[in-house]
mmCIF file of C-alpha atoms in Angstrom:
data_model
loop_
_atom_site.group_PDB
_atom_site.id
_atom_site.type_symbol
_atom_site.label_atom_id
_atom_site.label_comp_id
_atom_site.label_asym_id
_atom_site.label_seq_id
_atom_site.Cartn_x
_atom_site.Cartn_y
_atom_site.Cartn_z
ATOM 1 C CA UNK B 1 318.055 144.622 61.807
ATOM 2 C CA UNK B 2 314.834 142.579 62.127
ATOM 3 C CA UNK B 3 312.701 141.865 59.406
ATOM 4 C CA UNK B 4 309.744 144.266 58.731
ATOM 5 C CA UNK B 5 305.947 142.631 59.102
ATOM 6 C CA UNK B 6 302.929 144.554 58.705
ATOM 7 C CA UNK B 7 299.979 144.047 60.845
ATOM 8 C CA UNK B 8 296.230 144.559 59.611
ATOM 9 C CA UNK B 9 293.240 144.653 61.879
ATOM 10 C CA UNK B 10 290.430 147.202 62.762
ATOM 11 C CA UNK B 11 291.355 145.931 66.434
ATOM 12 C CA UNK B 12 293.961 147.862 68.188
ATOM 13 C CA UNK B 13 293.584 144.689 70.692
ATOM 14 C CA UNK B 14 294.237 142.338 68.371
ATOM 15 C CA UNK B 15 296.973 144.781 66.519
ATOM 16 C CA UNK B 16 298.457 144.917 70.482
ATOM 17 C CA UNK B 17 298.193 140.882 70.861
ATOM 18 C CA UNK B 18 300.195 140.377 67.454
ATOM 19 C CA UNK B 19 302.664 142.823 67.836
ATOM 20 C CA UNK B 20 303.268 141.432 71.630
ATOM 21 C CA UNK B 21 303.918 138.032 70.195
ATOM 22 C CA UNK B 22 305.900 138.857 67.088
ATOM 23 C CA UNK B 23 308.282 141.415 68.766
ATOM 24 C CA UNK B 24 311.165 140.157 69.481
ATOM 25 C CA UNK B 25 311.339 138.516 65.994
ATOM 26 C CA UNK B 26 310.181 141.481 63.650
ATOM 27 C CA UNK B 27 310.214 144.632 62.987
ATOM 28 C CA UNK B 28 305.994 145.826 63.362
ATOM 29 C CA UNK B 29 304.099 148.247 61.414
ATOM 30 C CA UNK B 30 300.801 148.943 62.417
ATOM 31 C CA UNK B 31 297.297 149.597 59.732
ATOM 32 C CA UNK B 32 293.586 149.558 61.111
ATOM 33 C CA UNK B 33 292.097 148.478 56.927
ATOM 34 C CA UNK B 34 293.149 147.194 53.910
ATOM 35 C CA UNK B 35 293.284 150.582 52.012
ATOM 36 C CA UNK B 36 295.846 152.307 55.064
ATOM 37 C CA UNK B 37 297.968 148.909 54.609
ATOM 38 C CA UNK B 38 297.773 148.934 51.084
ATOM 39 C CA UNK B 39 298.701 152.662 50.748
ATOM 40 C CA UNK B 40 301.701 151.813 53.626
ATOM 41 C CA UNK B 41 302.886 148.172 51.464
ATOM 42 C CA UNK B 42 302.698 150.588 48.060
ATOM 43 C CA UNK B 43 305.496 153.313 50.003
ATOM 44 C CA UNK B 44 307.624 150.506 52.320
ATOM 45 C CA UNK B 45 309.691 147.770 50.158
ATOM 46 C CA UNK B 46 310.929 147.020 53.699
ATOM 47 C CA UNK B 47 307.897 145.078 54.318
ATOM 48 C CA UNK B 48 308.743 141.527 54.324
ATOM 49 C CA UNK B 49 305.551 139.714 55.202
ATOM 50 C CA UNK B 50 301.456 140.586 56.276
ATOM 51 C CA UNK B 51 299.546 139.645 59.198
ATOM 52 C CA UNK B 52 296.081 140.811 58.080
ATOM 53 C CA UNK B 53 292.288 140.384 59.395
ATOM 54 C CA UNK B 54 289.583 139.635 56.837
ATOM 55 C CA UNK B 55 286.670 141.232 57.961
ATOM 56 C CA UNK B 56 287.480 145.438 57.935
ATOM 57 C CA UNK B 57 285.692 149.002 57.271
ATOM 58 C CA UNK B 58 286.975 150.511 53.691
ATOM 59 C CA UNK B 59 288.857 147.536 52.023
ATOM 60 C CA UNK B 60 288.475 144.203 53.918
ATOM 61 C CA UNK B 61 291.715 141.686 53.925
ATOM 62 C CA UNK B 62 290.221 139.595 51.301
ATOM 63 C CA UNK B 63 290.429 142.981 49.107
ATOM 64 C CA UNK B 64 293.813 143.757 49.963
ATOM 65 C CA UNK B 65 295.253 140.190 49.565
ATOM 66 C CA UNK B 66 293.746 140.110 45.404
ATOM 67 C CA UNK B 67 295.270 143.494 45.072
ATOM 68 C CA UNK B 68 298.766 142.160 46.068
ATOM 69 C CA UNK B 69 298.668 139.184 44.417
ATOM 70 C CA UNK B 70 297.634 141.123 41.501
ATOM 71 C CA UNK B 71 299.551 144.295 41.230
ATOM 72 C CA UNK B 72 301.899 144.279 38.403
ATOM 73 C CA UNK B 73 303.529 147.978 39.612
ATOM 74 C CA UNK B 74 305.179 146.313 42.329
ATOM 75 C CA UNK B 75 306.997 143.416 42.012
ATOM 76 C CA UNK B 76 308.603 142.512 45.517
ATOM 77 C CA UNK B 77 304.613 143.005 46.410
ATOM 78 C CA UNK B 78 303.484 139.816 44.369
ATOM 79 C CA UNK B 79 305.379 136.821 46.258
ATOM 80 C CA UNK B 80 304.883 138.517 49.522
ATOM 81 C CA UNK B 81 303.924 136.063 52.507
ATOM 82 C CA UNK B 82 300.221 136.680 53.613
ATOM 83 C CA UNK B 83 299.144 135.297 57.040
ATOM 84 C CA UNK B 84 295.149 135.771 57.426
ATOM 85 C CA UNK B 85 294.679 136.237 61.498
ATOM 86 C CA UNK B 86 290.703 136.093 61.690
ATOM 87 C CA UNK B 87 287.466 135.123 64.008
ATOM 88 C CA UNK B 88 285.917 133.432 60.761
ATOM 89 C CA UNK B 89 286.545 130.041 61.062
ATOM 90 C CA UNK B 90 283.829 128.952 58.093
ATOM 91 C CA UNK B 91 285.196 126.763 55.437
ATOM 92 C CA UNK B 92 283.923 129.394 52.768
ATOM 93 C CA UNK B 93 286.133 132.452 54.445
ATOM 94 C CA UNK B 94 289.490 130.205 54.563
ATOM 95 C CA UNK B 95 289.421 128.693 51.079
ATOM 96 C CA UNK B 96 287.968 132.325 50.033
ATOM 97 C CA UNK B 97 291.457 133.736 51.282
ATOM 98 C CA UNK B 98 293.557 130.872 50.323
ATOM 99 C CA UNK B 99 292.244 131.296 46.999
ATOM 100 C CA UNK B 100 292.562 134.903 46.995
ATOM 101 C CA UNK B 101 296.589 133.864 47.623
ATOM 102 C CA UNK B 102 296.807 133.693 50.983
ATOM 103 C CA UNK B 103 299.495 131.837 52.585
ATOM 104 C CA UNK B 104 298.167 130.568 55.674
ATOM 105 C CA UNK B 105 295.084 131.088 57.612
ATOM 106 C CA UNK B 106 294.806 131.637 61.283
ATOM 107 C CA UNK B 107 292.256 131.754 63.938
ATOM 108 C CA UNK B 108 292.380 134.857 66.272
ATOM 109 C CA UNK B 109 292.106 131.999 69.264
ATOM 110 C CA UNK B 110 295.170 130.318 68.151
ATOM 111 C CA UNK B 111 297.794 129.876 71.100
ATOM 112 C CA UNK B 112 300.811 132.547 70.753
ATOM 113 C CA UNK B 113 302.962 129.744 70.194
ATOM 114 C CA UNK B 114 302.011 128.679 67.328
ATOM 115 C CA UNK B 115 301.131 132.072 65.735
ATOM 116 C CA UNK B 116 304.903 133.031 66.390
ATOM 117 C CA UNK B 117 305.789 129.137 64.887
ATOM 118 C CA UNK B 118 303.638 129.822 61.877
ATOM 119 C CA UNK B 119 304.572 133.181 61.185
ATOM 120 C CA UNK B 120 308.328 132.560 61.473
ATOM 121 C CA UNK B 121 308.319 129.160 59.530
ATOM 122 C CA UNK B 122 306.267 131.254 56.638
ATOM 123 C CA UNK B 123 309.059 134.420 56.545
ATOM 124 C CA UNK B 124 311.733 131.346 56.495
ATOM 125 C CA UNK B 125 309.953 129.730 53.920
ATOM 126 C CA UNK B 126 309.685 132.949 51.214
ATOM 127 C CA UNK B 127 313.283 134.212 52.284
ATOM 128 C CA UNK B 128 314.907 130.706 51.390
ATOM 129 C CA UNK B 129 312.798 130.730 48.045
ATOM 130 C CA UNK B 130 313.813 134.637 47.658
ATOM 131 C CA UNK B 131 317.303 133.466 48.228
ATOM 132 C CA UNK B 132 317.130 130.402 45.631
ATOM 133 C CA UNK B 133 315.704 132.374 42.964
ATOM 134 C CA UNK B 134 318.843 135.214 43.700
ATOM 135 C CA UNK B 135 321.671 132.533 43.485
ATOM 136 C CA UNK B 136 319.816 131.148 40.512
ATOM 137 C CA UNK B 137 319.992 135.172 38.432
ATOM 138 C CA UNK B 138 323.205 135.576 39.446
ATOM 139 C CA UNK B 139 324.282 131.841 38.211
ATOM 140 C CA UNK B 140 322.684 133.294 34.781
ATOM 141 C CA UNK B 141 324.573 136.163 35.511
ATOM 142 C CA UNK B 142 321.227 138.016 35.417
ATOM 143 C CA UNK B 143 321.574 141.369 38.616
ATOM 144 C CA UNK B 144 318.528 140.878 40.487
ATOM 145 C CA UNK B 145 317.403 143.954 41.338
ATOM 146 C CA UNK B 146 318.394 143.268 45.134
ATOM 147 C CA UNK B 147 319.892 140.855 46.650
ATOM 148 C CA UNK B 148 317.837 139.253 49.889
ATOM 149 C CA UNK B 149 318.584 140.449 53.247
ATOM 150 C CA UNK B 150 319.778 137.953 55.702
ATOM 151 C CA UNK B 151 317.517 136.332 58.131
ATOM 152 C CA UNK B 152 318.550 137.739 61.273
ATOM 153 C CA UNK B 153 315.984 136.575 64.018
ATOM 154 C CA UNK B 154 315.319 135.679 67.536
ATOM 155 C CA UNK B 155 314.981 131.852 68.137
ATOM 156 C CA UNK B 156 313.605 131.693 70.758
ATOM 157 C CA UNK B 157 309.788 130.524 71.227
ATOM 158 C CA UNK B 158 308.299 130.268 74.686
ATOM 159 C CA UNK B 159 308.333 126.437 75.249
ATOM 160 C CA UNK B 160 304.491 126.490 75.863
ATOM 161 C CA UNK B 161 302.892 129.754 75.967
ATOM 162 C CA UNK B 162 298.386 129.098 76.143
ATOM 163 C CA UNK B 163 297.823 132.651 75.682
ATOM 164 C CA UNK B 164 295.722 133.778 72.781
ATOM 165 C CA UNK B 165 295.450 136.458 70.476
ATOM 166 C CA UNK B 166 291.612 137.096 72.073
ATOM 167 C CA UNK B 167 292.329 137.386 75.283
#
């Protein structure tokens, strides 16, 4: 079973261009806003990591990463992995996001490879610390509510793929 990501963009392009180049390594789930992925993130605990736009009708991704990072209701929802995909490529909108909690801010003309490099080496990143804090509850014998699911991925990256996400 892959691991579950959740894409964000009022682009069904860009949704398409994502979803092509994260495939074979995750599980995709699809919202066009921040209040359809918000609703989706609040019923699916699956979700393992977001892939969102910041500039979007009804709530835009800078919206939607505060009310993760904030929610107190959902706990697997506040160390969740947040990729911002986006054509802003100001200073203001990336530290706006990072500060917001973002994990890692991408351009939308950023070659495939390294979106899929980013975006894996981010889900590795929070599973190992997921996993680190679960060996360290049950060495407390404290029962984490559930244990992590293994990472069970595809390793294989195109050696040099020059497509882009806006193409």
């Amino acid at each position: 079973v892959l691991p579950t990501l959740l894409i964000v963009d009022d682009s069904p392009t860009i949704r398409a261009a994502v979803n092509k180049a994260l495939k074979s390594n995750f599980t995709i789930i699809q919202a066009s806003d921040g209040e359809e992925a918000w609703n989706t993130l609040k019923k699916n605990n699956d979700i393992e990591l977001v892939v969102t736009d910041l500039m979007m009708p009804k709530m835009d991704g800078f919206a939607l990463i505060s009310r993760i990072r904030t929610d107190r209701g959902s706990p697997h929802l506040h160390s969740l992995p947040i990729i911002v995909v986006t054509t802003l490529e100001d200073a203001n909108a990336k530290l706006r996001a990072l500060l917001s909690g973002a994990n890692d801010f991408i351009t939308k003309n950023t070659e495939t490879a390294e979106l899929q490099a980013r975006v894996m080496a981010r889900y590795k990143l929070a599973k190992s610390l997921k996993e680190r804090e679960w060996r360290q509850l049950a060495g407390r014998n404290q029962s984490p509510a559930m244990p992590p699911k293994p990472v069970q991925t595809s390793e294989t990256l195109p050696a040099k793929n020059t497509s882009t996400m806006s193409k």
